[in-house]
XYZ file of C-alpha atoms in Angstrom:
676
model
C 0.000 0.000 0.000
C 1.331 3.439 -0.882
C 2.024 6.196 1.581
C -0.879 8.183 0.177
C -3.246 5.277 0.796
C -2.095 5.028 4.358
C -2.700 8.723 4.887
C -6.121 8.382 3.325
C -7.022 5.617 5.685
C -5.549 7.317 8.738
C -8.684 9.314 9.630
C -10.701 6.161 9.795
C -8.771 4.342 12.479
C -11.010 3.299 15.338
C -8.817 5.101 17.835
C -9.428 8.418 16.152
C -13.186 8.204 15.945
C -15.210 10.794 17.849
C -15.799 9.456 21.342
C -18.213 11.299 23.598
C -17.186 9.178 26.599
C -13.620 10.333 26.190
C -14.730 13.972 26.015
C -16.804 13.587 29.175
C -13.832 11.997 30.967
C -11.599 14.926 29.961
C -14.234 17.434 31.092
C -14.663 15.691 34.426
C -10.886 15.443 34.930
C -10.242 19.108 34.319
C -13.249 20.061 36.387
C -11.840 18.060 39.293
C -8.489 19.856 38.890
C -10.173 23.276 38.919
C -12.320 22.373 41.926
C -9.200 21.178 43.751
C -7.420 24.418 42.918
C -10.306 26.490 44.293
C -10.432 24.371 47.425
C -6.729 24.951 47.987
C -7.210 28.675 47.580
C -10.158 28.658 49.957
C -8.210 26.594 52.461
C -5.250 28.921 52.219
C -7.513 31.894 52.769
C -9.189 30.002 55.535
C -5.805 29.467 57.203
C -5.154 33.160 57.071
C -8.611 33.773 58.399
C -7.673 32.032 61.610
C -6.250 35.388 62.612
C -8.750 37.466 64.555
C -9.608 40.842 63.039
C -9.492 43.297 65.911
C -10.024 47.037 66.259
C -7.262 49.597 66.554
C -8.228 50.341 70.184
C -7.866 46.694 71.132
C -4.532 46.688 69.344
C -3.326 49.688 71.371
C -4.372 47.963 74.589
C -2.373 44.841 73.685
C 0.673 46.984 72.905
C 0.467 48.781 76.257
C 0.105 45.503 78.131
C 3.102 43.986 76.272
C 1.038 41.037 75.010
C 2.284 41.119 71.384
C 5.233 38.802 70.760
C 6.050 39.254 67.038
C 4.513 40.754 63.930
C 4.721 41.252 60.192
C 3.798 44.663 58.853
C 2.770 44.979 55.192
C 1.842 48.125 53.338
C -1.706 47.815 51.957
C -2.904 50.629 49.709
C -2.991 53.756 51.904
C -2.449 52.050 55.257
C -0.549 49.263 56.895
C -1.673 45.723 57.741
C -0.396 44.339 61.048
C -0.282 40.503 61.378
C 0.839 39.720 64.903
C 1.423 36.778 67.207
C 0.485 37.140 70.896
C 2.458 35.911 73.880
C -0.544 33.812 74.909
C -4.010 33.206 73.431
C -6.604 35.862 74.199
C -10.406 36.030 73.946
C -11.870 38.334 71.287
C -15.415 39.199 70.282
C -15.831 38.634 66.528
C -19.261 38.831 64.838
C -21.089 38.297 68.104
C -19.115 35.247 69.190
C -16.030 34.711 71.361
C -12.860 33.445 69.656
C -9.709 32.356 71.489
C -6.563 32.800 69.389
C -2.970 34.000 69.516
C -3.123 35.520 66.022
C -4.330 39.034 65.395
C -4.842 41.173 62.350
C -5.430 44.885 62.287
C -5.271 47.703 59.793
C -3.244 50.665 61.093
C -4.546 54.149 60.211
C -1.055 55.366 59.247
C 0.005 56.503 55.834
C 3.631 56.256 57.027
C 5.204 54.569 60.012
C 6.739 57.306 62.149
C 9.739 56.858 64.370
C 7.496 57.261 67.425
C 5.364 54.303 66.469
C 8.404 52.121 65.782
C 9.974 53.171 69.091
C 6.738 52.292 70.904
C 6.761 48.802 69.353
C 10.399 48.294 70.269
C 9.702 49.392 73.810
C 6.894 46.824 74.032
C 9.365 44.095 73.016
C 7.726 43.263 69.664
C 9.921 41.434 67.166
C 8.533 42.894 63.934
C 9.518 43.073 60.262
C 8.310 45.529 57.677
C 7.725 44.034 54.206
C 7.938 46.036 51.035
C 4.903 46.442 48.775
C 5.480 43.408 46.448
C 2.023 41.848 46.472
C 0.276 44.454 44.362
C 0.783 42.478 41.134
C 0.554 38.999 42.663
C -2.929 39.301 44.158
C -4.651 40.330 40.890
C -2.880 37.446 39.198
C -4.316 35.038 41.751
C -7.752 36.501 41.080
C -7.663 36.001 37.309
C -5.830 32.647 37.365
C -9.069 30.546 37.554
C -10.423 32.343 34.487
C -7.176 31.744 32.631
C -7.397 28.041 33.456
C -11.049 27.818 32.321
C -10.290 29.544 29.002
C -7.255 27.325 28.436
C -9.343 24.239 29.198
C -12.022 25.104 26.638
C -9.391 25.937 24.022
C -7.899 22.498 24.630
C -11.300 20.783 24.275
C -12.148 22.617 21.042
C -8.747 21.805 19.536
C -9.156 18.113 20.383
C -12.608 18.097 18.808
C -11.318 19.824 15.717
C -8.607 17.196 15.401
C -11.176 14.397 15.568
C -11.089 11.977 12.637
C -7.803 13.451 11.430
C -9.026 17.018 11.308
C -10.811 18.476 8.361
C -12.901 21.447 7.488
C -15.880 20.351 9.586
C -14.034 20.131 12.883
C -16.422 19.439 15.719
C -19.077 18.455 13.199
C -17.037 15.523 11.938
C -20.016 13.172 12.379
C -20.661 14.001 8.727
C -17.554 12.063 7.718
C -17.863 8.451 6.570
C -15.922 5.836 8.478
C -15.514 2.874 6.147
C -13.225 -0.015 6.962
C -10.316 -0.127 4.550
C -9.142 -3.647 3.858
C -5.783 -4.537 2.389
C -4.484 -7.757 0.882
C -2.715 -8.642 4.089
C -5.760 -8.092 6.317
C -8.155 -10.224 4.251
C -7.558 -13.960 4.267
C -10.590 -14.933 2.142
C -10.136 -15.614 -1.565
C -12.210 -17.205 -4.309
C -10.806 -20.597 -3.248
C -12.872 -20.236 -0.072
C -16.094 -19.637 -2.005
C -18.015 -22.558 -3.494
C -21.466 -23.003 -4.959
C -21.600 -19.608 -6.699
C -19.652 -20.133 -9.928
C -21.612 -17.590 -11.998
C -21.208 -14.876 -9.380
C -17.480 -15.632 -9.080
C -17.101 -15.336 -12.844
C -18.811 -11.933 -12.921
C -16.710 -10.611 -10.062
C -13.495 -12.121 -11.450
C -14.029 -10.112 -14.616
C -14.307 -6.898 -12.618
C -11.128 -7.702 -10.709
C -9.333 -8.385 -13.980
C -10.638 -5.069 -15.320
C -9.108 -3.268 -12.336
C -5.778 -5.008 -12.745
C -5.505 -4.764 -16.567
C -7.969 -2.115 -17.812
C -6.193 -1.664 -21.151
C -7.243 -5.207 -22.159
C -10.877 -4.092 -22.233
C -10.457 -0.428 -23.121
C -8.766 -1.167 -26.450
C -12.076 -2.704 -27.583
C -14.090 0.273 -26.327
C -15.276 -1.366 -23.120
C -15.937 0.786 -20.058
C -15.413 -0.227 -16.486
C -18.735 -1.119 -14.783
C -19.793 1.295 -12.094
C -21.732 -1.013 -9.839
C -22.451 -4.662 -9.103
C -25.502 -5.638 -7.067
C -25.439 -9.000 -5.318
C -28.942 -10.395 -4.855
C -29.993 -13.507 -3.011
C -31.616 -15.017 0.073
C -29.942 -14.658 3.483
C -26.978 -16.937 4.095
C -26.076 -17.588 0.452
C -22.642 -15.955 0.679
C -23.042 -12.386 -0.618
C -20.829 -10.808 2.048
C -18.368 -13.709 1.723
C -18.081 -12.996 -2.007
C -17.328 -9.356 -1.259
C -14.603 -10.392 1.214
C -13.179 -12.692 -1.456
C -13.123 -9.774 -3.901
C -11.178 -7.760 -1.330
C -8.681 -10.607 -1.074
C -8.315 -10.980 -4.842
C -8.473 -7.401 -6.058
C -5.128 -6.011 -5.007
C -6.689 -2.519 -4.869
C -8.024 -0.469 -1.926
C -11.283 -1.962 -0.658
C -13.667 0.171 1.425
C -16.378 -1.650 3.349
C -19.375 0.076 4.938
C -22.894 -0.902 5.983
C -26.014 0.773 4.649
C -27.109 1.511 8.208
C -23.916 3.561 8.826
C -25.244 6.381 6.646
C -28.430 7.044 8.558
C -28.456 8.824 11.916
C -30.693 11.167 13.799
C -29.253 14.307 12.171
C -30.754 15.373 8.869
C -28.156 15.537 6.118
C -25.583 13.339 7.845
C -26.218 10.401 5.503
C -25.767 12.507 2.377
C -22.629 14.047 3.828
C -21.182 10.617 4.565
C -21.939 9.421 1.041
C -20.033 12.417 -0.353
C -17.124 11.824 1.981
C -17.061 8.101 1.155
C -16.742 8.729 -2.562
C -14.160 11.463 -1.952
C -12.036 8.892 -0.131
C -12.638 6.468 -2.984
C -11.508 9.007 -5.624
C -8.254 9.612 -3.751
C -7.536 5.873 -3.748
C -8.835 5.108 -7.283
C -8.926 2.540 -8.707
C -10.729 1.042 -5.726
C -13.797 -0.917 -4.671
C -16.514 0.336 -2.314
C -18.658 -2.370 -0.749
C -22.024 -1.353 0.746
C -23.586 -4.168 2.758
C -27.387 -4.269 3.125
C -27.994 -1.382 0.760
C -31.757 -1.707 1.267
C -31.283 0.309 4.486
C -30.874 3.452 2.346
C -32.023 2.307 -1.092
C -35.747 1.797 -0.461
C -38.281 3.089 -2.943
C -38.772 6.867 -2.755
C -42.067 8.637 -2.506
C -43.795 6.104 -0.305
C -44.111 5.364 3.315
C -44.409 7.276 6.505
C -41.451 9.597 6.213
C -42.682 11.941 3.486
C -40.495 13.111 0.655
C -37.719 14.838 2.583
C -36.682 12.369 5.220
C -33.096 11.532 5.976
C -33.119 8.193 4.147
C -34.293 9.726 0.868
C -31.660 12.452 1.022
C -29.022 9.768 1.468
C -30.371 7.795 -1.492
C -30.464 10.913 -3.685
C -26.842 11.649 -2.907
C -25.894 8.022 -3.617
C -27.613 8.211 -7.018
C -25.740 11.399 -7.882
C -22.371 10.028 -6.795
C -22.788 6.816 -8.791
C -23.967 8.446 -12.036
C -24.180 12.204 -11.975
C -22.473 15.076 -13.798
C -19.200 14.304 -12.076
C -17.751 10.976 -13.132
C -16.166 8.698 -10.550
C -13.589 7.003 -12.727
C -12.032 3.942 -11.211
C -14.500 3.665 -8.305
C -16.559 0.461 -8.440
C -19.474 -0.010 -6.040
C -20.423 -3.520 -4.939
C -23.637 -3.737 -2.923
C -25.570 -6.625 -1.425
C -29.187 -7.056 -0.406
C -31.761 -9.776 0.131
C -34.647 -7.397 -0.586
C -34.282 -6.367 -4.266
C -38.055 -5.896 -4.570
C -38.051 -2.769 -2.396
C -35.086 -0.999 -4.005
C -35.667 2.219 -5.927
C -35.799 1.736 -9.735
C -33.340 4.599 -10.238
C -30.778 2.651 -8.266
C -31.140 -0.494 -10.363
C -30.777 1.015 -13.818
C -27.649 0.496 -15.956
C -25.109 3.201 -15.324
C -25.460 2.778 -11.603
C -25.652 -0.923 -11.034
C -24.665 -2.272 -14.428
C -24.678 -5.849 -13.252
C -27.077 -7.667 -10.990
C -25.641 -10.962 -9.835
C -28.057 -13.455 -8.287
C -26.480 -15.549 -5.549
C -29.041 -18.313 -5.076
C -29.100 -21.352 -2.842
C -26.565 -23.925 -4.071
C -27.438 -27.133 -5.914
C -26.088 -30.582 -5.026
C -22.696 -29.918 -6.587
C -22.476 -26.518 -4.929
C -23.430 -27.921 -1.526
C -20.731 -30.562 -1.811
C -18.177 -27.871 -2.657
C -19.295 -25.753 0.299
C -18.997 -28.745 2.631
C -15.459 -29.371 1.355
C -14.543 -25.758 2.097
C -15.922 -25.865 5.646
C -14.410 -29.276 6.466
C -10.849 -28.468 5.347
C -9.658 -27.848 8.900
C -11.839 -30.522 10.533
C -10.520 -34.100 10.964
C -13.047 -36.349 9.210
C -13.438 -40.087 9.679
C -13.199 -42.383 6.668
C -16.926 -43.120 6.754
C -17.872 -39.475 6.094
C -19.327 -39.081 2.598
C -19.832 -35.421 1.800
C -21.760 -36.193 -1.400
C -24.370 -38.105 0.646
C -24.725 -35.177 3.050
C -25.057 -32.798 0.090
C -27.858 -34.924 -1.399
C -29.640 -35.015 1.941
C -29.645 -31.237 2.460
C -31.771 -29.741 -0.357
C -32.595 -26.086 0.132
C -29.706 -25.497 2.524
C -27.825 -22.231 2.121
C -24.105 -21.800 2.643
C -24.702 -20.528 6.178
C -26.871 -23.571 6.954
C -24.126 -25.923 5.761
C -21.500 -24.064 7.786
C -23.749 -24.391 10.822
C -24.198 -28.108 10.111
C -20.435 -28.725 9.997
C -19.916 -26.709 13.166
C -22.656 -28.612 15.011
C -21.098 -31.912 13.908
C -17.719 -30.834 15.297
C -19.325 -29.812 18.596
C -21.170 -33.135 18.851
C -17.943 -35.055 18.203
C -16.151 -33.051 20.896
C -19.033 -33.700 23.297
C -18.641 -37.438 22.654
C -14.886 -37.231 23.336
C -14.122 -38.274 19.785
C -10.920 -37.366 17.936
C -12.617 -37.246 14.538
C -15.973 -36.225 13.117
C -17.872 -39.314 11.987
C -20.823 -39.778 9.651
C -23.043 -40.310 12.682
C -22.052 -36.853 13.964
C -22.924 -35.374 10.581
C -26.333 -37.092 10.517
C -27.149 -35.988 14.048
C -26.109 -32.430 13.216
C -28.283 -32.505 10.088
C -31.265 -33.668 12.151
C -30.580 -30.930 14.673
C -30.572 -28.268 11.944
C -33.641 -29.744 10.191
C -35.823 -30.587 13.184
C -34.394 -28.678 16.148
C -32.586 -29.624 19.330
C -33.679 -32.701 21.247
C -35.423 -31.972 24.575
C -35.125 -35.294 26.386
C -35.527 -33.773 29.829
C -39.209 -32.982 29.240
C -41.579 -35.455 30.901
C -44.541 -36.507 28.791
C -47.402 -38.659 29.991
C -47.897 -42.083 28.393
C -51.235 -40.998 26.919
C -49.666 -37.924 25.300
C -46.699 -39.941 24.095
C -48.978 -42.526 22.479
C -51.023 -39.773 20.789
C -47.846 -38.211 19.430
C -46.638 -41.605 18.132
C -49.873 -42.238 16.208
C -49.886 -38.639 14.962
C -46.386 -38.894 13.490
C -47.033 -42.410 12.187
C -50.091 -41.035 10.366
C -47.894 -38.520 8.549
C -45.463 -41.251 7.537
C -48.069 -43.793 6.314
C -49.896 -41.245 4.142
C -46.641 -39.920 2.674
C -45.460 -43.472 1.928
C -48.684 -44.416 0.144
C -48.771 -41.398 -2.177
C -46.282 -41.627 -5.065
C -46.111 -37.844 -5.589
C -45.117 -37.118 -1.980
C -41.567 -36.459 -0.801
C -39.736 -39.428 0.749
C -39.740 -39.525 4.549
C -36.273 -38.885 5.933
C -36.843 -39.453 9.655
C -39.602 -39.464 12.234
C -39.221 -38.932 15.960
C -41.406 -38.504 19.022
C -38.558 -36.933 21.010
C -39.445 -33.271 21.609
C -37.428 -31.071 19.285
C -37.573 -27.293 19.394
C -41.189 -26.375 20.159
C -42.595 -29.631 18.849
C -43.366 -32.856 20.732
C -42.763 -34.879 17.575
C -41.346 -34.213 14.115
C -41.583 -35.886 10.718
C -39.056 -34.618 8.196
C -39.105 -35.094 4.427
C -36.286 -34.794 1.939
C -37.034 -34.553 -1.775
C -35.032 -36.718 -4.128
C -34.571 -34.010 -6.774
C -34.189 -30.245 -6.609
C -37.622 -28.705 -7.131
C -38.143 -25.279 -8.637
C -41.760 -25.715 -9.702
C -44.542 -27.703 -8.071
C -47.343 -29.596 -9.777
C -50.953 -29.698 -8.624
C -50.601 -33.393 -7.774
C -47.562 -32.671 -5.587
C -49.366 -29.915 -3.673
C -52.428 -32.111 -3.161
C -50.158 -34.903 -1.888
C -48.536 -32.449 0.526
C -51.945 -31.421 1.882
C -52.897 -35.084 2.272
C -49.871 -36.089 4.337
C -50.127 -32.900 6.368
C -53.565 -34.138 7.506
C -52.218 -37.641 8.154
C -51.667 -36.831 11.831
C -55.162 -35.464 12.391
C -56.720 -38.427 10.536
C -54.732 -40.898 12.684
C -55.911 -39.258 15.900
C -59.527 -39.448 14.724
C -59.190 -43.084 13.595
C -57.473 -44.423 16.741
C -58.696 -42.203 19.571
C -61.840 -40.710 17.992
C -60.765 -37.258 19.095
C -58.925 -34.171 17.861
C -55.964 -32.486 19.624
C -54.197 -29.163 19.255
C -51.256 -30.967 17.723
C -52.631 -30.552 14.227
C -52.895 -26.750 14.333
C -49.588 -26.230 12.525
C -50.551 -28.835 9.923
C -53.897 -27.096 9.338
C -52.210 -23.701 9.024
C -49.741 -24.940 6.425
C -52.341 -26.899 4.462
C -54.714 -23.926 4.375
C -51.920 -21.666 3.117
C -51.083 -24.110 0.313
C -54.750 -24.460 -0.690
C -55.266 -20.694 -0.712
C -52.259 -20.162 -2.961
C -53.468 -22.943 -5.273
C -56.767 -21.120 -5.760
C -55.762 -17.441 -5.599
C -52.227 -17.405 -7.062
C -51.502 -20.620 -8.973
C -54.806 -20.869 -10.884
C -55.344 -24.544 -9.971
C -59.093 -24.285 -9.452
C -61.366 -25.480 -12.275
C -64.264 -23.226 -11.242
C -62.262 -20.023 -10.863
C -59.746 -20.591 -13.616
C -56.261 -19.088 -14.117
C -56.921 -15.778 -12.392
C -55.153 -14.063 -9.531
C -57.399 -12.987 -6.682
C -56.378 -10.463 -4.073
C -53.470 -8.120 -4.837
C -50.965 -7.705 -2.061
C -50.503 -4.060 -1.150
C -47.104 -3.568 0.379
C -45.969 -0.487 2.209
C -42.532 0.113 0.785
C -41.290 2.075 3.749
C -42.186 -0.733 6.131
C -41.133 -3.419 3.702
C -43.979 -5.775 4.473
C -47.545 -6.520 3.534
C -50.038 -4.519 5.583
C -53.296 -5.382 3.855
C -54.712 -7.232 0.881
C -56.752 -5.412 -1.717
C -60.005 -7.145 -2.550
C -60.311 -6.865 -6.320
C -63.221 -9.294 -6.744
C -66.872 -9.485 -5.827
C -68.437 -11.037 -2.735
C -69.843 -13.874 -4.826
C -66.352 -14.681 -6.104
C -65.065 -14.626 -2.526
C -67.674 -17.254 -1.611
C -66.449 -19.408 -4.503
C -62.839 -18.958 -3.341
C -63.736 -20.102 0.169
C -65.644 -23.081 -1.236
C -62.749 -24.137 -3.465
C -60.226 -23.852 -0.616
C -62.494 -25.899 1.634
C -62.971 -28.475 -1.131
C -59.191 -28.936 -1.575
C -58.690 -29.238 2.181
C -61.587 -31.681 2.567
C -60.328 -33.850 -0.300
C -56.882 -34.013 1.289
C -58.353 -34.971 4.682
C -60.597 -37.658 3.189
C -57.667 -39.021 1.192
C -55.572 -39.305 4.356
C -58.421 -40.971 6.292
C -58.950 -43.515 3.501
C -55.256 -44.418 3.331
C -54.983 -44.861 7.107
C -58.160 -46.934 7.410
C -56.842 -49.259 4.681
C -53.431 -49.542 6.384
C -54.408 -49.595 10.055
C -52.148 -52.568 10.793
C -49.129 -50.677 9.428
C -50.169 -47.613 11.446
C -50.237 -49.699 14.650
C -46.903 -51.367 13.879
C -45.173 -48.074 13.131
C -46.598 -46.465 16.267
C -45.383 -49.332 18.454
C -41.932 -49.076 16.892
C -41.888 -45.338 17.581
C -42.905 -45.854 21.210
C -40.100 -48.378 21.562
C -37.301 -46.612 19.708
C -38.524 -42.958 19.728
C -36.705 -42.242 16.443
C -36.854 -44.105 13.120
C -34.952 -43.369 9.937
C -36.118 -44.150 6.406
C -34.616 -47.665 6.304
C -36.184 -48.624 9.633
C -39.544 -47.228 8.509
C -39.432 -49.345 5.339
C -38.532 -52.433 7.398
C -41.490 -51.909 9.756
C -43.887 -51.402 6.845
C -42.639 -54.657 5.289
C -43.472 -56.462 8.555
C -39.837 -57.133 9.502
C -38.548 -57.156 13.081
C -36.050 -54.421 13.878
C -32.716 -55.385 15.476
C -32.236 -54.649 19.186
C -31.333 -51.144 20.229
C -27.618 -50.473 20.737
C -27.025 -47.688 23.225
C -23.858 -45.644 22.714
C -21.256 -45.923 25.467
C -20.750 -42.196 25.864
C -24.430 -41.314 25.912
C -27.240 -42.093 28.276
C -30.754 -41.026 28.895
C -30.185 -40.154 32.561
C -31.968 -36.805 32.461
C -35.091 -38.457 31.071
C -34.969 -41.296 33.612
C -34.432 -38.947 36.504
C -37.385 -36.835 35.455
C -39.578 -39.930 35.107
C -38.585 -41.129 38.574
C -39.446 -37.793 40.080
C -43.069 -38.345 39.137
C -43.555 -34.842 37.701
C -45.964 -34.497 34.814
C -46.202 -31.768 32.214
C -49.526 -30.024 32.215
C -51.408 -29.807 28.950
C -50.453 -26.636 27.192
C -47.979 -25.531 29.852
C -44.787 -25.601 27.799
C -46.144 -25.830 24.258
C -48.208 -23.551 22.156
C -51.135 -25.027 20.229
C -49.865 -26.874 17.221
C -46.539 -27.899 18.637
C -47.235 -31.629 18.849
C -46.364 -32.366 15.245
C -44.536 -30.202 12.763
C -44.349 -31.871 9.377
C -41.320 -30.246 7.809
């Protein structure tokens, strides 16, 4: 990095940021010093005040009675001040009270000390000295010294504030300066080798990096450097990681700042920081500016609760001008990321500002395998670990989910005192991420446990008997997360579109739990509330959005009205008649009823399999796909092998205590079965 770059980055060091706590500490420190100084002065005056101020007549009496031992005489204006020490303490009346002291003070009504007065003092045996008039300049200095100290203190404070953030024209108002983090090649350890599952995004960004390194290669063909790259994608897909990799690969100054850093309580601060940010970028050009979560300042203008002149809109306007205004920012490339591209202002998305929009989507099977390889490079893996199998069993996982899975597997292996991460640790970590953490310490009554077993078995049987349904990955009646039992499904192939048959199959196996409860116990529980909610949502979308109703046809009913400023749906506009609404409700109810009847029919025809699977669940608590298939074939499962390092002591202890969980005490309605 050049010397100029270092100087450019110097104002942005954390140690030089404006710190109100530091200012308050300085103020309090100097205040304490001033208060101490005044106390010393008061004390000194107080010490002098121990002398009793007496009248001239009393003074003459003491002289005649030879009671004055020594004295210091000082000239004070037009008279003399006599500070004497008595031979012995005497009683004096001062301000209505009696004071006993051997110190006296009196002002003598003499303009000059005559020889007669001096002779009288010598005759009385007083050892006195006459001081010259030297205090005339010192006393005024003592009087103005506190004011000098106060003025000097405030000059010091103002100079320190003006030097904040490396100085500048704004001085004390330096909160208008941007404080981006400047990353160098040495400070960033992430490169494109650490990024997997986003090949298209890496290619786009690699081209920009190459443009910065060798611009003449593109300029000779008339190509211009792109001004902005917008990274779009769901949370956890690696947008910020890609930006860090760009910083590691670029070899040019890289400024990183969050969208929220522009907005504060002061109007105009955001716009000022945008200007300052691009000024810093111009000084270090060619460079890259990375704005994380740009939706904090890039929301659609002209809507919402803030009016047309709020702070956020001013910041966005300034950002638009800096990216593509009259003044060109040559060599400054802006990379921004967001997971809310739908709420961004159209002026921000046009070519010339963000020339490229790179979608960073959830990885496919190959991408997931690559991500797992990246995250397991520093983790000792056992020979039985097959990353390709884990990748196939984690559809829909983002990069952050896979990183969390690997980390959970490492923690589980450490908890089991293992030296290596095994396939069993990976499977358990996957189940933990998919279904939630096991809660074995919760005590469940036998009745509730049996109901949960039949509920989950109902989901499994219905899903197994419908060809269009997703394969069942695992079923458990061990409480996980907020649920008393969980059935998880893993699709064989990556799905991007869903057929009507698939959605109807999903509704059917969602009602498998409710149908099983009705068939076996002839009752309904709150455990199916989550299933009903999900099934109703699917049916409503089938009718109103997907056009899968024969009566209503391929029409969209109900436009979502979103408040851009809030970034969420606040109401739904009814763009159809009341008669159509009745038809919509009837069609939704028809789809739901068909799914429920389909589930009830399947379970009544396979009641023996339902009983067998429920008994196996009550015995083993958790069954994987192979064990489920074995039970449905009528085979006997092998005996349970308990791991050496694990035990179910918490559960046993709770059972022995005889405590029972009250209905609805720890679980919200619908927590008994979550069909994921």
